[in-house]
Coordinates of C-alpha atoms in Angstrom, one line a residue:
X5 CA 0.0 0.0 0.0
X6 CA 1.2 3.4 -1.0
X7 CA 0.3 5.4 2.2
X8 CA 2.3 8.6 0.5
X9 CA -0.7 9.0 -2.3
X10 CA -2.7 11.5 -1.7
X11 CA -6.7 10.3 -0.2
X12 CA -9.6 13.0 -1.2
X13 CA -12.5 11.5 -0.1
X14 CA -13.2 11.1 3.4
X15 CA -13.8 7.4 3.0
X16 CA -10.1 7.1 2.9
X17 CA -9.1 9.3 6.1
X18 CA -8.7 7.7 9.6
X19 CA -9.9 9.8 12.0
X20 CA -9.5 9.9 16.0
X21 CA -13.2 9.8 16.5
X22 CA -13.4 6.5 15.3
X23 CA -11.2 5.7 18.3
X24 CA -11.5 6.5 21.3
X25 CA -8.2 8.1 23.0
X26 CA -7.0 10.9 25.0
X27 CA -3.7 12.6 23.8
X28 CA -3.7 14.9 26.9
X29 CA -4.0 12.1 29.3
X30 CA -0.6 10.8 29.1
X31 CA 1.4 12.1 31.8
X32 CA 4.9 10.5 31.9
X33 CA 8.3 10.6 33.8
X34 CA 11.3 10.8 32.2
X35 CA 11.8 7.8 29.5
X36 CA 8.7 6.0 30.6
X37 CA 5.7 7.4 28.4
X38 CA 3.1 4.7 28.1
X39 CA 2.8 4.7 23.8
X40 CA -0.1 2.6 23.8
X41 CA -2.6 5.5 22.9
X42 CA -0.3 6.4 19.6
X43 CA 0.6 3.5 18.8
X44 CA -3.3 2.3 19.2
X45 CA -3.9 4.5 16.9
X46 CA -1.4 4.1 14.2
X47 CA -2.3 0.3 14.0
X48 CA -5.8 0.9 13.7
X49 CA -5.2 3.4 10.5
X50 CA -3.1 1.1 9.3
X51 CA -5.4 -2.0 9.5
X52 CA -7.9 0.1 7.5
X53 CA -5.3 1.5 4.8
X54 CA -6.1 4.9 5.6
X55 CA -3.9 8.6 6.7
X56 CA -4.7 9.6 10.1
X57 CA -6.7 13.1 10.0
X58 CA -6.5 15.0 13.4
X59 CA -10.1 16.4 14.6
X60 CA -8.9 18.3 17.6
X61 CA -6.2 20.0 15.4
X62 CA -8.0 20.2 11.4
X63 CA -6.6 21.6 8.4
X64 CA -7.9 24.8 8.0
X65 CA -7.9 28.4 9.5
X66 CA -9.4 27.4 13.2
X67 CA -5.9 25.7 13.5
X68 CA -3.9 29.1 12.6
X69 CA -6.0 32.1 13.9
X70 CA -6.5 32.5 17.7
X71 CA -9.8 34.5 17.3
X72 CA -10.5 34.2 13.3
X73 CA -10.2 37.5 11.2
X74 CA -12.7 38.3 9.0
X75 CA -13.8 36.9 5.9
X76 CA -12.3 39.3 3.5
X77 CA -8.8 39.4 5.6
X78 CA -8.4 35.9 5.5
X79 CA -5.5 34.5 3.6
X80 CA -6.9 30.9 1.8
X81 CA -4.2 27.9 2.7
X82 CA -3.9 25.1 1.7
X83 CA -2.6 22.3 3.8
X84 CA -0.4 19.3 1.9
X85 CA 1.0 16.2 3.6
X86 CA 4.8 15.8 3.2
X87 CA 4.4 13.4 -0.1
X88 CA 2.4 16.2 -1.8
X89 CA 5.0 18.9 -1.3
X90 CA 8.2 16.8 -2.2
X91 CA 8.7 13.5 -3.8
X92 CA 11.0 11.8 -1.5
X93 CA 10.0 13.2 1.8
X94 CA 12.0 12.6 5.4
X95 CA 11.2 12.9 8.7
X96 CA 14.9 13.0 9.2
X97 CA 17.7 12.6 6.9
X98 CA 21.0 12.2 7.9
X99 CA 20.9 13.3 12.1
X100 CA 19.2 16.5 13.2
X101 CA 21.3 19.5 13.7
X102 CA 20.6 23.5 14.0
X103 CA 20.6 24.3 10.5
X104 CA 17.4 22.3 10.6
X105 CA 15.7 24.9 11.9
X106 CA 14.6 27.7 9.8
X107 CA 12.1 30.3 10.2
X108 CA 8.6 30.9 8.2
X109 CA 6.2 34.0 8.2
X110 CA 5.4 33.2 11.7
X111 CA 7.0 35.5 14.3
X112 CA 8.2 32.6 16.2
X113 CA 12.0 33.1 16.3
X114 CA 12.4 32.3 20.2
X115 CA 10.6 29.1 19.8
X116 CA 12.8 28.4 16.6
X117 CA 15.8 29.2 18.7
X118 CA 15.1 27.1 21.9
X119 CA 14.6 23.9 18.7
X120 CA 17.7 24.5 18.0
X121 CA 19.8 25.0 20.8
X122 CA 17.8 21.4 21.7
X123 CA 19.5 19.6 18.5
X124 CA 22.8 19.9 20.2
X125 CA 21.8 17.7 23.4
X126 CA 20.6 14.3 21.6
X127 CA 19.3 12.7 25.0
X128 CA 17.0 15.6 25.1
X129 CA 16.1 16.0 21.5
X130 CA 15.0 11.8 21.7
X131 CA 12.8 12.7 24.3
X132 CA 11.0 15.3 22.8
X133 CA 11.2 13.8 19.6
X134 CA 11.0 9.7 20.3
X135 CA 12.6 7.7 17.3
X136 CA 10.2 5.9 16.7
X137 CA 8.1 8.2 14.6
X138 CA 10.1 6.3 11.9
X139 CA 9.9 7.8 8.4
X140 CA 7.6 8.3 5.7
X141 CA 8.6 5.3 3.5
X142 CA 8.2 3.0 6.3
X143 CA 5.1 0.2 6.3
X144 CA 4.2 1.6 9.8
X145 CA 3.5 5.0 8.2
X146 CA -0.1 6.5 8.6
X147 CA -0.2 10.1 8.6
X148 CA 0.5 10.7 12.6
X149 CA 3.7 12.0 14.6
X150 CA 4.1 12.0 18.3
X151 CA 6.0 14.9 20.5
X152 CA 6.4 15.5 24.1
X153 CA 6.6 19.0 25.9
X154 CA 7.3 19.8 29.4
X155 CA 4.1 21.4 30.8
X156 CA 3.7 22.9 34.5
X157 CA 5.4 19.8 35.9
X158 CA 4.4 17.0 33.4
X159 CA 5.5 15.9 30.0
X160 CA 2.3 15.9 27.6
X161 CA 2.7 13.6 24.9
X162 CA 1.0 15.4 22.0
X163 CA -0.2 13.5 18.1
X164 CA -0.8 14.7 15.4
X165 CA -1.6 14.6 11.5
X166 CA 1.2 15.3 8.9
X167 CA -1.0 17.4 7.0
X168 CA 1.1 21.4 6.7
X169 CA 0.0 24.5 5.8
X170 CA 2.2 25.5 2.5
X171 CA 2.3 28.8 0.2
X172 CA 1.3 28.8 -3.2
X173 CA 4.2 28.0 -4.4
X174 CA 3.9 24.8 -2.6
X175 CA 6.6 25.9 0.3
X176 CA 5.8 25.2 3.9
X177 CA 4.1 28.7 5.0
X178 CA 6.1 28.1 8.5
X179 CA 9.2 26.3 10.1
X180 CA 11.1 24.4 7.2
X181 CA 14.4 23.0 7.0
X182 CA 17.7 23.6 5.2
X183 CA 16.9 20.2 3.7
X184 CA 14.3 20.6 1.2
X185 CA 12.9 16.8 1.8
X186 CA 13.3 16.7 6.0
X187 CA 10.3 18.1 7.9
X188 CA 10.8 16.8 11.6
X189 CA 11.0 20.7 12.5
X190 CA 7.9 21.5 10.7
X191 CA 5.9 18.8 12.6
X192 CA 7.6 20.1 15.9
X193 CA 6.3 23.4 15.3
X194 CA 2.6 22.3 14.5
X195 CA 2.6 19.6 17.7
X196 CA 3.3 23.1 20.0
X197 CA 0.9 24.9 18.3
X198 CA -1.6 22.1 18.7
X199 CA -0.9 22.4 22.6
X200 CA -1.0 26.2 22.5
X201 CA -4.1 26.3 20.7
X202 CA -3.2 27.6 17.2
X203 CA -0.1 28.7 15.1
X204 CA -1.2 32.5 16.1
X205 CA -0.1 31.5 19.9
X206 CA 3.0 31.2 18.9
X207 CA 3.6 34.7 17.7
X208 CA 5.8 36.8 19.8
X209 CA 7.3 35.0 23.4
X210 CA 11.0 34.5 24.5
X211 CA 13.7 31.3 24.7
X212 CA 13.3 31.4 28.2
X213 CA 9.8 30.0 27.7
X214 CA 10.6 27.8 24.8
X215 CA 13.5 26.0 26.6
X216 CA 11.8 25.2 29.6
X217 CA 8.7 23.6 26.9
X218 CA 11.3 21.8 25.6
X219 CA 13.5 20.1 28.7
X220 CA 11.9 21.0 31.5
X221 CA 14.5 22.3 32.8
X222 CA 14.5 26.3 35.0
X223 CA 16.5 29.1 33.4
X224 CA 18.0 32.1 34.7
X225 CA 17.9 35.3 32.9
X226 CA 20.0 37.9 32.9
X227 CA 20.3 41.3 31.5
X228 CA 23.4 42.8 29.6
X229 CA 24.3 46.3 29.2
X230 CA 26.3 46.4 31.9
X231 CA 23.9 44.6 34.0
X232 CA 25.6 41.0 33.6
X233 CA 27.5 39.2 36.4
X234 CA 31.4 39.7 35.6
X235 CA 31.8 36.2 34.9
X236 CA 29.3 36.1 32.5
X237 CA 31.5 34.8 30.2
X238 CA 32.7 32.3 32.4
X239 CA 28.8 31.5 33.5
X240 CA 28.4 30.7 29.8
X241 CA 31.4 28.5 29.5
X242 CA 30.0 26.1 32.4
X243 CA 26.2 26.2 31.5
X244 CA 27.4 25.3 27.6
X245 CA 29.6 22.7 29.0
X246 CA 26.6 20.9 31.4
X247 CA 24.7 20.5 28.4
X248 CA 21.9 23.9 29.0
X249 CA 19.9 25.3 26.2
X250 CA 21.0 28.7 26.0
X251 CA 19.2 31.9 23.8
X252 CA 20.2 35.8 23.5
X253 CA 17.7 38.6 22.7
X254 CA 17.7 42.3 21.1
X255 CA 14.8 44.1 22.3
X256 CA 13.3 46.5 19.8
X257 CA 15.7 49.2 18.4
X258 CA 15.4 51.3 15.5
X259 CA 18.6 52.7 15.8
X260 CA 21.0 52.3 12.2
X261 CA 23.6 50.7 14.1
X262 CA 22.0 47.2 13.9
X263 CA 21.3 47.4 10.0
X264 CA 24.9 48.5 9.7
X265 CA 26.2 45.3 11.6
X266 CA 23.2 43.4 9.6
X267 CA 21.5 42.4 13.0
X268 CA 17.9 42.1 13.7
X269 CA 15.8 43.9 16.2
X270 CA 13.1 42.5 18.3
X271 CA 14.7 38.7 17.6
X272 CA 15.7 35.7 19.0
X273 CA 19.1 33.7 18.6
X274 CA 20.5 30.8 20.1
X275 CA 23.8 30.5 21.2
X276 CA 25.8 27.4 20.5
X277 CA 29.4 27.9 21.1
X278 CA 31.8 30.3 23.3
X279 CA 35.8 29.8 22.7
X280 CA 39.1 31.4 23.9
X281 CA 41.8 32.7 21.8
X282 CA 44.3 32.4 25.0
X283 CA 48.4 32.4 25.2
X284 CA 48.5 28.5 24.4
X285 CA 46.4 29.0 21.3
X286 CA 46.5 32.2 19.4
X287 CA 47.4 36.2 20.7
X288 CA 46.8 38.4 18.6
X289 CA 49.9 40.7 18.3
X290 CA 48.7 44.5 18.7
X291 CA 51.9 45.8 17.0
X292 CA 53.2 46.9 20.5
X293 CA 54.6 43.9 21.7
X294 CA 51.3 43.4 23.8
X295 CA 48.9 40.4 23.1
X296 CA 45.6 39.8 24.7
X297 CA 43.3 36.5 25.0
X298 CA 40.2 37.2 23.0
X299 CA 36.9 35.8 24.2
X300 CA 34.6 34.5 21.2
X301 CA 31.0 33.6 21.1
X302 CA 29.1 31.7 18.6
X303 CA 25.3 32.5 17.5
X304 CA 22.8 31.6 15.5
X305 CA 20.0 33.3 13.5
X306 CA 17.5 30.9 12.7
X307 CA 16.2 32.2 10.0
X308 CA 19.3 30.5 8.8
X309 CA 21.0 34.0 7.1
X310 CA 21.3 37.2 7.6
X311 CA 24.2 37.3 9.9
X312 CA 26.7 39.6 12.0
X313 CA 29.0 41.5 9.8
X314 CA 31.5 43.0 12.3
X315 CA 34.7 42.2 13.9
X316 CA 34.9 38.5 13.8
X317 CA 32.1 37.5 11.2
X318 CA 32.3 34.6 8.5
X319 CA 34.9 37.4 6.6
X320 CA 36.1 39.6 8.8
X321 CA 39.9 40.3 8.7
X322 CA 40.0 38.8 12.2
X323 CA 40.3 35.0 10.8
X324 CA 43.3 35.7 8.9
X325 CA 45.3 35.7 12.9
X326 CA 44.1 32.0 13.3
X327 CA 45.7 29.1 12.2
X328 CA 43.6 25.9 10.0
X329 CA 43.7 23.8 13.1
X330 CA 41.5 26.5 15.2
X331 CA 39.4 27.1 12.5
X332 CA 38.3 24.0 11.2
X333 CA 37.5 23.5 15.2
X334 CA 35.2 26.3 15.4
X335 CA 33.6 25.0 11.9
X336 CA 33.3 28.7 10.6
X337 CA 31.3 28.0 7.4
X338 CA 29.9 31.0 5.4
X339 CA 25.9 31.9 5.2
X340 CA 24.6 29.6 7.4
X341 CA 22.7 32.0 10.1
X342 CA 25.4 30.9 12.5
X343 CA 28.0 33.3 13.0
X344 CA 31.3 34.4 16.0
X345 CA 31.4 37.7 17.4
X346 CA 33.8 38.5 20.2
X347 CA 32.0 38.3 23.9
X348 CA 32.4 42.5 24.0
X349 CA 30.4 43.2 20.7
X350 CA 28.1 40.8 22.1
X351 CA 27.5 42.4 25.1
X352 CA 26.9 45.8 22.9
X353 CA 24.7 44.6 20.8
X354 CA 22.6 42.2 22.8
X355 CA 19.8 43.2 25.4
X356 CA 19.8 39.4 27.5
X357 CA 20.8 36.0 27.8
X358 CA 18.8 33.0 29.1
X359 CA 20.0 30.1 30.6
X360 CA 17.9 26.7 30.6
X361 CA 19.8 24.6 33.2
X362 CA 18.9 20.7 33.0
X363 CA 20.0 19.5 36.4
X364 CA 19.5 21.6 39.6
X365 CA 22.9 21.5 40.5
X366 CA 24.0 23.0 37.7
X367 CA 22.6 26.2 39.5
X368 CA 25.8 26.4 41.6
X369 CA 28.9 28.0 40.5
X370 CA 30.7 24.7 42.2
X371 CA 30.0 21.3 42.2
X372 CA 28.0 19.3 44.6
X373 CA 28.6 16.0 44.4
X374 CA 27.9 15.0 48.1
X375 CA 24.4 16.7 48.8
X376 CA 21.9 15.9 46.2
X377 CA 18.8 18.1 44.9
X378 CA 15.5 17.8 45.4
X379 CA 12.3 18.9 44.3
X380 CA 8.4 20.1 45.7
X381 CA 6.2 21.1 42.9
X382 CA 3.0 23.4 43.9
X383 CA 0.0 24.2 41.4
X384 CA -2.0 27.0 43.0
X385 CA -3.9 30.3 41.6
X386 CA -4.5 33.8 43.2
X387 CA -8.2 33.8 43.3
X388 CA -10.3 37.6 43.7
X389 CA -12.3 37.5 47.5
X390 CA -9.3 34.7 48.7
X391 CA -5.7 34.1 48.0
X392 CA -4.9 37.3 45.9
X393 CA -3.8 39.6 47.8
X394 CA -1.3 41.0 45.8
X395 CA 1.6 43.1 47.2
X396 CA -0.8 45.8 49.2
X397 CA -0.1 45.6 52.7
X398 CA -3.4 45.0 53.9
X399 CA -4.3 42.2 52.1
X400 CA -0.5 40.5 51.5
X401 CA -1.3 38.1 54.1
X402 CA -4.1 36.4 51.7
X403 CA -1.9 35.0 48.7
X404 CA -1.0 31.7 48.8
X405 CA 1.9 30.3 51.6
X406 CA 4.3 27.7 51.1
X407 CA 6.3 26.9 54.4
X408 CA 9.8 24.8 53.7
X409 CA 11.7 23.4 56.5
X410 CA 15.9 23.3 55.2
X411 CA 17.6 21.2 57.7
X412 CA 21.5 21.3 58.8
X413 CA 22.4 17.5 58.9
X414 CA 21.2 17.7 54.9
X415 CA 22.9 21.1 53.8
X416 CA 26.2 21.9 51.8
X417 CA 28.4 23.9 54.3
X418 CA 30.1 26.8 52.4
X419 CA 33.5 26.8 53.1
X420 CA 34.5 29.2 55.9
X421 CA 31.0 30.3 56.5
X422 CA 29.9 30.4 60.8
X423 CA 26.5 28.1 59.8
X424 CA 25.3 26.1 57.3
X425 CA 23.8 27.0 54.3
X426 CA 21.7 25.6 51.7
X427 CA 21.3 26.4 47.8
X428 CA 17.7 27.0 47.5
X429 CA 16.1 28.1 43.8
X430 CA 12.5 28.6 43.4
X431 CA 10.5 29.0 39.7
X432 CA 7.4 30.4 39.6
X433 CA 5.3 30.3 36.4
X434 CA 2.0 31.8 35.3
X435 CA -0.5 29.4 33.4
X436 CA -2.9 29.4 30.4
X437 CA -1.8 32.7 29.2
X438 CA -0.8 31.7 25.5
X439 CA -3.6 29.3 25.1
X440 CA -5.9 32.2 26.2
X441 CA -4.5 35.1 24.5
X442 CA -3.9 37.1 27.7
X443 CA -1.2 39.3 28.8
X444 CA 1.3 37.9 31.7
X445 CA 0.5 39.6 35.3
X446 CA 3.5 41.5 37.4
X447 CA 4.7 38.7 40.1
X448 CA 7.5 37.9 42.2
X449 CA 8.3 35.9 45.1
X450 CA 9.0 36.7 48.5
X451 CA 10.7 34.3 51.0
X452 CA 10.2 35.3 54.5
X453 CA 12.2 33.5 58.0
X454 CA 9.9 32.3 60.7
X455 CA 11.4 32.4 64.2
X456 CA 11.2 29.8 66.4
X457 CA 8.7 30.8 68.1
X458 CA 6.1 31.3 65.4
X459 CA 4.1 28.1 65.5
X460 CA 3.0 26.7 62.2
X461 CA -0.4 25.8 61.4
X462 CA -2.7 24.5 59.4
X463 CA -3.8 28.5 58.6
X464 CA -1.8 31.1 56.7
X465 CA 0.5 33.6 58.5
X466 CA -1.5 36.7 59.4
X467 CA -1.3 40.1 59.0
X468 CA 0.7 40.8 62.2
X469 CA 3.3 38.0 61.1
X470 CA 4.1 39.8 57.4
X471 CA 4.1 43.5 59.8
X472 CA 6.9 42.5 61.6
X473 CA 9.3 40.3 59.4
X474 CA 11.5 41.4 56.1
X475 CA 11.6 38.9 53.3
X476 CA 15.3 37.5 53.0
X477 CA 15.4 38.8 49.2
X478 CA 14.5 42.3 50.0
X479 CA 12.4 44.6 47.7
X480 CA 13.1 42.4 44.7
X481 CA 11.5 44.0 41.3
X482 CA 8.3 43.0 39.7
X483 CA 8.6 41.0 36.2
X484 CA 5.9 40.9 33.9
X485 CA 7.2 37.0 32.6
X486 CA 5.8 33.8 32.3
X487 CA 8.2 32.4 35.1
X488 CA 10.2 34.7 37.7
X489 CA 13.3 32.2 39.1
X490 CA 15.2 33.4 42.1
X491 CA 18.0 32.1 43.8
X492 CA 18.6 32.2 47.4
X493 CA 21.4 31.4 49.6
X494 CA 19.5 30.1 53.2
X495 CA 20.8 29.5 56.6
X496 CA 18.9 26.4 58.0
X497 CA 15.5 26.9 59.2
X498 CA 12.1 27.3 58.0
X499 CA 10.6 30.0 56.0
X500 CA 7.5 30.8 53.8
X501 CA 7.0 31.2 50.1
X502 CA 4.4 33.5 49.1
X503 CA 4.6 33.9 45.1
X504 CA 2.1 37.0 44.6
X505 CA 1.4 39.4 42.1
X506 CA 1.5 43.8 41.8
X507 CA -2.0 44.7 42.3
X508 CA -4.6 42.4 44.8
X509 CA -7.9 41.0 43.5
X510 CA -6.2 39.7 40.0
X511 CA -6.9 36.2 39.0
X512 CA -4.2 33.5 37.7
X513 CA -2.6 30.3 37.7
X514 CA 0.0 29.5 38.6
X515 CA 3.1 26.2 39.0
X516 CA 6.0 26.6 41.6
X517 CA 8.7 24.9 41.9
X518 CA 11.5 24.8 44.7
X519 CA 14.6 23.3 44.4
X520 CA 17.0 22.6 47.4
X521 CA 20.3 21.2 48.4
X522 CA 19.0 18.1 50.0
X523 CA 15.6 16.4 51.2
X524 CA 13.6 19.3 52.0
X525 CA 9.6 19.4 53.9
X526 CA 7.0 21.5 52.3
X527 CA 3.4 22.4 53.3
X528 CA 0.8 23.7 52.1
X529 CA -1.3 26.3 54.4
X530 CA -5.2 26.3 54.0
X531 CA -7.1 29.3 52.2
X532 CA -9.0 29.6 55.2
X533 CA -8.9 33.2 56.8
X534 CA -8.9 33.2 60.7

């Protein structure tokens, strides 16, 4: 049977409703998803000879527009399997790598960015993308791909048709690849926009969000312009090295100096690489009998052109100082999107840099090898008349309390410090809010100590508690993000986590996550006011 043909009538399409299954019912630990639902499926297309058409997810405008435009404003697609758009189609050809990921008319670029940065960790990648999606060629084919994403503490295992939206030139309207014939990228980008709700949701967002969808990992963000820790650099050298997903942003700017350095404003790259020209490699000789170590930095556009043009670029005059050896190790290939720059021009040029860390540990500047990490995992939701209080004095006590307990005979002691202390990170992220088309709300989190002689209840902290005590992170700043992570350094004892937002009586989601340097106890308090 030739499942690549192309099947008009509906006679010939397997559907899911002629099946009962529940994609979003799958929730799965790490390397133990339970299949049976898309696998199920795929041998029951196949036992009727027919291509799998999705109902939850259909080929036409509901499944690109958010809220539909009207009539005369909307664009007619088309939508092609893989086999209708080339003749010898792949899911992958030879390995997966970043230069599979180019952009389409979407304005997706951070989630483009995060896929890429993802090719270069394969345990990752398989888990995300599981092999055995086979290829198109294969007997087992039918029309349906599988994906996973990391979704407020659970991997959602997500399937879908092969059917794409293309131009009319026949060329995928979206994500393609630098290989004509591969389109694992393509099928990426339309499982996420299934779970976002349309191709729309996916317009406009930043890597940090991207990466965490993608490894579930927590990421740090930091701001450059002078900002930056001063071992950024060295920050970036470690994170690249422990396998995190790393992406760099430039915020809006209609300045000239971008277009004369051919960069791109309001965009996302990812960043693959960071090297050292040092004394045992290559100094660059300044003509005064001075040499200095240069610090490099490797990027990519993933739109898969348009790239840097100053000091350092694919032809700059730079390249002429380093020898084959070093060259052919930092694989400089021209008009690629992927480009160097040194680490100062970077700085210039570049607004931020997020960093998706996969392991807790790899939080720490150091390694902890004798105190593992743990993790407590909250849902919860600032609610009007109950738990959102938001930052106003008066009603601060309302939002939601988490109370942790860090204990010494657990914790890392830092060396020559007079008491333990413990490495503690917490993550807060808001829900929903791409799904629904809604804005994110200002939030933070504040972590306050609780004496000994505060007893702990089974009923929030009052007023009179929050009067008297001063969070340990001070007046930490409001960010209007998906997920707010701060990091904390914690003598042993027990404190309370209230994640709240700016103004009280505004409603939200929410998933927070604590990380610590050994077993930790967390409790929940009740909603119930005294």
């Amino acid at each position: 049977m030739d499942f690549i043909q192309v099947f008009d009538s509906e006679d010939d399409l397997c559907s899911a409703d002629e099946f009962s299954w529940d994609a979003d019912s799958d929730c799965f630990e790490e390397n133990e998803c339970n299949s049976s639902d898309f696998n199920a499926l795929r041998a029951h297309c196949l036992s009727r000879g027919k291509l799998y058409e999705d109902p939850n997810f259909p080929a036409n405008n509901f499944s690109i527009y958010r809220s539909m435009p009207p009539s005369e404003d909307q664009q007619v697609i088309e939508w092609k399997r893989p086999g209708e758009i080339v003749d010898e189609p792949k899911f992958v050809t030879e390995g997966y790598s970043r230069f599979d990921v180019q952009q389409g008319s979407l304005g997706n670029c951070w989630f483009l960015a995060s896929c890429a940065s993802l090719t270069s960790h394969p345990r990752l990648f398989d888990r995300v993308v599981p092999a055995d999606n086979g290829q198109f060629e294969d007997d087992t084919y039918a029309g349906l791909f599988r994906f996973r994403f990391w979704m407020y503490g659970r991997w959602e295992e997500i399937v879908i048709d092969d059917r794409l939206p293309v131009s009319e030139d026949n060329k995928l309207l979206f994500m393609s690849s630098s290989v004509e014939n591969e389109f694992w990228g393509a099928l990426l980008e339309k499982a996420y926009a299934k779970l976002q709700g349309s191709y729309e949701a996916l317009d406009g967002g930043t890597g940090r969000e991207g990466m965490v969808d993608l490894s579930g990992g927590i990421t740090e963000h930091y701001p450059l312009k002078g900002d930056e820790p001063a071992d950024m650099f060295e920050i970036l050298e470690r994170s690249l090295a422990r396998k995190s997903l790393v992406t760099t942003g430039i915020n809006q700017d209609t300045q000239d100096r971008l277009k004369s350095v051919n960069l791109v404003s309001s965009h996302e790259y990812s960043v693959t690489k960071v090297s050292r020209l040092d004394a045992q490699l290559h100094m660059l000789d300044l003509g005064n009998g001075l040499a200095v170590d240069v610090k490099l930095i490797c990027l990519r556009n993933p739109w898969g052109q348009r790239e840097w043009t100053g000091a350092w670029s694919d032809n700059s005059l730079e390249w002429i100082l380093v020898n084959d050896e070093k060259m052919s190790e930092l694989n400089i290939v021209r008009q690629d999107g992927e480009f160097w720059m040194s680490f100062e021009d970077f700085v210039t040029y570049f607004d931020d840099i997020s960093i998706c860390h996969q392991c807790p540990k790899d939080l720490d500047s150091f390694q902890n090898t004798h105190f593992p990490w743990e993790m407590l995992c909250h849902t919860g939701e600032w609610k009007r008349g109950s738990t959102a209080g938001g930052s106003d004095a008066k009603s601060f006590w309302k939002n939601p309390q988490y109370f942790i307990e860090l204990l010494a005979n657990n914790s890392h002691t830092e060396e020559h410090a007079s008491e333990p202390s413990i490495s503690v990170t917490v993550g807060l992220m808001q829900k929903h809010h791409r799904a629904a088309g809604t804005d994110h709300l200002p939030m933070r989190i504040h972590v306050f100590p609780i004496p000994d002689h505060v007893l702990v209840g089974q009923r929030p902290l009052p007023k009179r508690f929050f009067d008297n005590v001063e969070p340990v992170n001070g007046e930490a700043d409001f960010e209007t993000s998906r997920e707010v992570v701060s990091r904390y350094s914690l003598p042993v004892g027990r404190y309370v986590v209230v994640p709240h937002t700016w103004k009280p009586r505004q409603e939200a989601e929410f998933f927070l996550r604590i990380f610590a340097e050994g077993p930790l106890t967390s409790v929940r308090y009740s909603d119930d006011e005294d």
